[in-house]
Amino acid sequence: PAQSQGKNAETIIYGNTAGPGTLDPFVGSSTVDLEVMHHIFEGLVGMDANYAAKPMLASKIDVAPDGKTFTFQLRKGVKFHNGKEMTAADVQASFERYRKLSPNASVLADVTEYSTPDPYTFIIKLSKTNAVFLDVLKSPVYPFVVLPAEQKDKPAREVDIIGTGPYKLAEWRKDSHLTLEKFDDYAVDTTGKPADGLVGKKEALVRNVRYRFMPEANSRIAALQTGEADIIANVPRDLVARIEGRPDLEVRRLLACQQYFIVNTQQPGTDTPEMRQAIRTAIGVDDIMAAISRPTKRSHAMTIPGGEYYNGDLNNQYYDQKNPKLAGELARKAGYKPGQKIQLMTTATYPEFRDAILVLSEQLKEAGIDSEVHVIDWATNAANMQSGGGNWNISSTQFCSNPNLGPQQWKFMVYNFPHVKNDGTLDAAYDKFYTSQDLADRKTAWNQIEKQVLDQAYMIKIADTGLIQALNKKRLPSFDDYYINRFWNVPLK
Amino acid sequence: MLRLITFRLAHAVPILLIIAVLAFLLMQLLPGDPAVLMAGEGATPQAIQEIRQRLNLDQPLVRQLGTWLLHLAQGDLGSSLQLNQTVVSAVAERLPVSLSLAAISLLITVPAGIMLGVVAAYARDSWLDAVAMAVALIGVSVPTFWIAILSVILFSVTLGWLPSAGYVPLSEGFVPWLLALIQPAIVLALFQIGFLARMTRSAMLDVLDQDFIRTARAKGVVESVVLWKHAFRNTLIAVLTVVGYIFSLLIGGSVIVEQVFALPGVGRLVVQAVLTRDYPLVQGTLLLFGFIFVLINIATDILYLIVDPRVRYD
Amino acid sequence: MNPIVELAEVSKTFALGRGSRRPQLLHAVSDVSFSIAAEETLGLVGESGSGKSTIGRMLVGVYPATSGRISLFGRDITGSGGKANLAAVRRRLQFVFQDPHAALNPRMQVGDAIAEPLDIAGGLDRRTRLARIGDLLDMVGLPRSSAERYPHEFSGGQRQRIVIARALALKPDFIVCDEAVSALDVSMQAQVVNLLMDLQREFGLSYLFIAHDLAVVRSVSTRVAVMYAGSLVEIASRKALYENPLHPYTRALLDAVPRVKGAAKPRQMLQGEPPSLIDPPAGCRFASRCPLAEPRCRVETPKFRPVGGDHHVACHLVA
Amino acid sequence: MTDAALDFATDPPTWRHRAWKMAIRLFRHRSFRIGFGITLLLVVVATFGPLLVKTDPTAMQMRFRFRPPSERFLMGTDGFGRDVFSRFIYGAQLSLWIGLWVAVLSGIAGTFFGVLSGYVRAIDSLVMRVMDALLAFPPILLAIGVNAALGPQVHSVIIALSVSYIPRTARIVRASALVVRELDYVQAAKISGASGLRIVWRHILPNSIGPLLVQLTFVFAYAILAEAALSFLGIGPPPPTPSWGNIIAEGRDYAVEAWWIMLFPGIGISLAALGMNLLGDGLRDVLDPRLKIEG
Amino acid sequence: MSESNILEISGLTVEFRSGGRWITAIRDVDLTLAPRQCLGIVGESGSGKSVTALSILRLHPAKSTRIASGRILYQGRDLLAVAPGELARIRGSEIAMIFQDPMSSLNPVLTIGEQIGETLRIHQGLNRADALAKAVGLLDMVRIPDARRRVAEYPHRLSGGMRQRVMIAMAIACRPKILIADEPTTALDVTVQAQILNLLRDLREELGMSVILISHDMGVISEFTDKIAVMYAGQVVEQAVGDGLFDAPMHPYTSGLLRAIPNIDRDVDRLATIPGSIPDAARMVPGCRFHPRCPEALESCRSEAPAMIDLGGLRQTRCPPRAERQGMIGGRS
Ligand SMILES: Nc1ncnc2c1ncn2[C@@H]1O[C@H](COP(=O)(O)OP(=O)(O)OP(=O)(O)O)[C@@H](O)[C@H]1O
Ligand SMILES: Nc1ncnc2c1ncn2[C@@H]1O[C@H](COP(=O)(O)OP(=O)(O)OP(=O)(O)O)[C@@H](O)[C@H]1O
Ligand SMILES: [Mg+2]
Ligand SMILES: [Mg+2]
């Protein structure tokens, strides 16, 4: 049994908290969905290691000067897992399906026309200039991948899991495990680019990859220790010691996400910028970082260093102010009456959110601001954050793709979660961002956006956060970290 | 007896209907919106609205209930919102896991619990009684979770005797199946043994000072037989009740153990369905639970008739 | 004379065996008719297992009759409306169980057990209630301090007295005494019998007095009924029955009574097997053991018929 | 004792008199005394502890995360550097309160339904099937539902847990009732015209009390643990408020590294369960006149 | 112990715990039983007959009873001291007992066949089927109709008399050396009673079985026993061999008892009784225990607890005045 699930020369075993909710790429957004999907499906473009858009199934991409027409040349001889060859018709059908049912479909709102002049050419026309359209298409979340044309009318979540990726789905037992199997007819990208991020030359070096879903951190660690898993994700920071003692195991820290407090601008108590700023002033991030059981790094910025839009220390003044006295004064000026309770909403599903909120509650108390913590299930928390209902002032959440992928990915969040209304400054900056073909202009626009969000304390940055993974060095000597775990080009010893 | 079974089963039908309606209403009471969860992070309100429409969540409650009941009447439990599976297949996939776990656990609990209880009653107020009582209490008050983790660390990590987690279906062999489940089953059993032991003890104490025990002794029956045959037989009603009860507990909710040992059982299924507001799945699982519990309890009732000739039903 | 208890062709069958096996019927009581008048004691004697207790239990509604009609105080407690009628006469009925151990709640103090009918009737203050308990204990010859003790602390006879005290608590009009005194020593038995008779004289009680001790039955009864294998075989005034028993079974019974200082006459033992109640034989049920049996006794069921006065008997051979 | 017996002859035993005698019997019972001692201790801790322990149970000191027990932190600290001892003391009240109420409520309702179906044959099957139906609802779902209806508060937890233990208690009571109702003394009471209520109260219940008491002591312990599971799903008292359950729940990831977080509330629950069990044993014995209570 | 006795009880005192105190149920009971003999014990209900009988096989509830003093010698061994295993062997096979409460003394969840057969299986090593077959035979023997069919019945479905007969069948199954029968026939009609008594008589003759018969029925006692002990308030107050007791009772209590026997040959309107009631064991009267109810009580009876007086001719009494009046005082025992 230990053997049947454990060490196997043909199978990499990966333990993560949960399995995918769905493998329908057009509705898949959570990490657990994505880390499976990107092995099975591929899109026209994809991200490289620096999160930039690169061709994947496309061999060549032409963007018309007006930024409205995009022409993709498709790679030839790409086979679906069902043996059929991929053509432009499949691409078009996929886009059409995407538009019909993806939660992210609004980004295709400006599309006026798709055309397929020949089986290997695909053209998209937009009604408006979109300077970042390719960046939109590279999104790993709700990825714009290509499905066989027959899947076009399948309702959301009901597609057959057939892609063009290096692995195909072999078995999926909900709440237990999922097995990927090497796709023998995989059309390796031979354009000469080495593997890079999600693109480049991808090769399945092992027969199978088995994802095991193990919700308990303790169990995952045990599985790694016993050899029942080769690599595990989501190791709580305070349990790392158990792994670090072992010579054959290795701990990897990955900082690809950012955690924020989201402040509800429509809720009495936090409906004035002054009060929100008072709250921000009370916050010291060190204690919060200590409390959340994840790897963290201090950073005020909403993008990540190395990315195109990273702006250095520009908006640093809004970060980690840690001044309870001042915060108290500001709050009083903003009309806060002692005893009035700020409602903090969080969930136990994600301990790091809850822990941040608990510390926040203590810090507010120090500043003389009373609060009340409501721990609810994630379903309700998420729904309330979306709708603004549920009487909450502050909640906490984390963003992973948004900081990496650029301002276009942020837009919906920065408006919707804090329920921002009538912010001309923000609107103008975003308008400029989308319409300018000039990167420098767009960068300026982003700086304004970031400043506005942080200054108005729509969102209060806590830290860059990430995950701890651990693996068996002996079995996986050359596993490469990325913000989505990839098992191609990974040899197993 | 056949009539009794049919009669009781017939009673179950309206009850299942009640479960159905209650489950439905309860789900409506819950805050949180399945559409939001399905849409995922970053979805636009339109997208969410669309999902809502597709799932008929935008229709009036009565209408939704009506449609669901109508389908139910045709034997269609619907499909899960999250799993891309029909409710029936989602449950059918996990039930064997839960049943296996429950069965093994019960096989450990019942002899151990009864043994402890009978011995404790017999040796009432002695050190044996105290030990049995201590075991009983440890079982309930030490968090299952903790025992589970410590057990994994000991038996899987340190000793390497047992797999640390995961389920192996019976079709892949009896031994692997047993090895995969033995650890969680024991952990679960630890939680229940105490209860069964205390119940058995209590029932035994009631029986032990009755006249017919004296008769048995007068016949020269040795103490162990007095204990097991004469006294214990008379506690079977109480014991069966507890066993039935434990069985339903085991099937319905060993969420923590399923989670620690990464077993795809119905306990987690239903909790996750609740947490993700997977209405059809919750409703369907509850109905199934209801049905199983009705079956278990009817079986217990019938066993009552067999173990105690005095019991009668009309 | 207005009978307070009347049975008309009452039968009771029990289903033997359980489950899907086809149940066999046990005919515990077959076509029994008799009546009891106010201030009368009907002694009921007979073979053990002949259905005496079953009749007693049917009379107080513990078992429903399978067929026939039972009326108490003029109300029919069988058939439709039986329940309500029974409820209406409850207070006037009592029952003394054969097994005093099972008839007492082991967790109830004796005083409370005795006072149970009083408490049900209600309306007594503490002091009166207590006084009543004391009186009742006196009546049955138990120390007053027994009230605070529990049934298991008493001997069999003492328990029986507790049960009797309970039955007397409400001064009912009709009591079924199922072997009420058989567990008592003779002096206690005499005390209780005297008490029952005093109460009868004073309050006009009636009794159905089920017993095996024919001497006791003779001293308490006004009339005596004899049962054999579920049927009534003879009923007569006590004098008639003891001095002129007509049915062979009655005679056998009287013969078998053990006497102090040796039997007066040589004992004639009944031979043969008692009949099965599951498939009762045709004809007279006593025929198989009857020393006088004739061929027709085994074929033809004898009618239960009057043979002068209120003497009834079911035997072909009685003129 | 004899004096009491003498009194009896002259003076009717009052309700208070009986209660007093019962208390005397109870206190002669060794297990009861021990159980009472333990329970009393816990109640005292829960009631007066918070007045004596000055450390704020919610105050966080990140410098002192995960400190093992020491003189300064008697029971160590948790992942927020909060003093587990202080949380333990403050948490006692809530936990005991929940355990007690759930045991009481589910005990009353469960007994009611159990006896109802065990005694009134006509509705037995029906009541039991309704109980089966209730059984089908996992406590979590009930809790979320009640919570949604009544708002997140301790009451919601108590109600949800009580409701989910009702069918279980009911079945246990019913099982005893099924046997007791056939006994002669119940028949005797019926013949005397006893109402169903009286039969149940005076005959069936006292003779079914053993399993019921065991059940309730267990419900008590289960409820304390279940509260933790629920409060971790955000149902019930919000987490900065300590309860033994949520101290354990918060410590669960560190079961090995920071064992002290789970250990002490675990011991607390054990003690409470032990106390309750001993109390229950004592009560059971005292209610059973056949067992002599040794001095 | 005298060679001729199979059982000798001497100085037996048994106490019960009640309301926190030890109460003496029987005091200084001396009884002997010879092989083949039938000892009858009569006495007021509550006088300690059953307690005495239960003591022989040590069947009292262990927690609340103590045997304060005494010896019970069976074939030379003190039954109060034999090891539990040995006691279990003796119980049922060599000494068997019929209990007074037939309903509560039968196990409600075992069929009567099983309960009777069990004794045989334990002591005679029969297998289940043989034991059951023999049980049917025993049921026949105790005159239960349809024995073959009813052997599979549960006790609660039998009439009182049938249960009692089941108890009897169980007790005689292994043909014991001593049968202790505590009111074995109270629930039986006289014809069956006669049959059962005949059966017991046959067994006595065939096997040399001794019987201790506790009964209220003076007729039964008189017809069946060779020696009679009269108990009152926890003491044996009179003992006699043969019918002497009925001819000339040597204790006023016995006289009262005899007077109270109802007469089957005459209609009487009132039975004679002994006035008063048995004293409360918790507050035992000083002096002779019967004196408050005794029509012949003297001043000395109130203060002096009388010892057993041997009257010769195997008669004993605890009533000194009567003994004196009869001029029959022998040595004190
Ligand atoms: N378990 C007990 N606890 C306390 N007292 C007891 C117990 N058993 C018997 N007694 C008392 O001992 C005395 C003798 O009881 P015993 O059963 O021997 O009477 P008995 O002579 O057999 O009477 P009966 O003819 O009514 O059966 C009684 O007063 C009774 O109350
Ligand atoms: N509850 C029952 N179920 C099945 N059979 C029963 C039941 N009660 C009584 N019987 C049967 O009915 C018959 C008559 O029983 P009943 O108790 O009336 O006899 P009885 O005349 O009182 O005898 P006894 O003198 O021995 O008490 C017996 O064969 C008995 O086995
Ligand atoms: Mg009877
Ligand atoms: Mg007795």
CSV table of N, CA and C in Angstrom, one decimal, chain A residues 13 187 269 292 356 404:
chain,number,residue,atom,x,y,z
A,13,ILE,N,4.7,12.0,-7.4
A,13,ILE,CA,3.5,12.2,-6.6
A,13,ILE,C,3.6,13.6,-5.9
A,187,ALA,N,2.9,17.5,-29.4
A,187,ALA,CA,3.8,18.3,-30.4
A,187,ALA,C,4.7,19.3,-29.6
A,269,GLY,N,-18.7,53.7,8.8
A,269,GLY,CA,-17.5,53.4,9.6
A,269,GLY,C,-16.3,53.5,8.8
A,292,ILE,N,0.9,35.2,10.4
A,292,ILE,CA,0.4,34.3,9.4
A,292,ILE,C,1.4,33.3,9.0
A,356,ALA,N,-4.5,37.4,10.1
A,356,ALA,CA,-4.2,38.8,9.8
A,356,ALA,C,-5.3,39.7,10.5
A,404,ASN,N,1.3,39.9,-10.6
A,404,ASN,CA,2.2,39.4,-11.6
A,404,ASN,C,1.9,39.8,-13.0
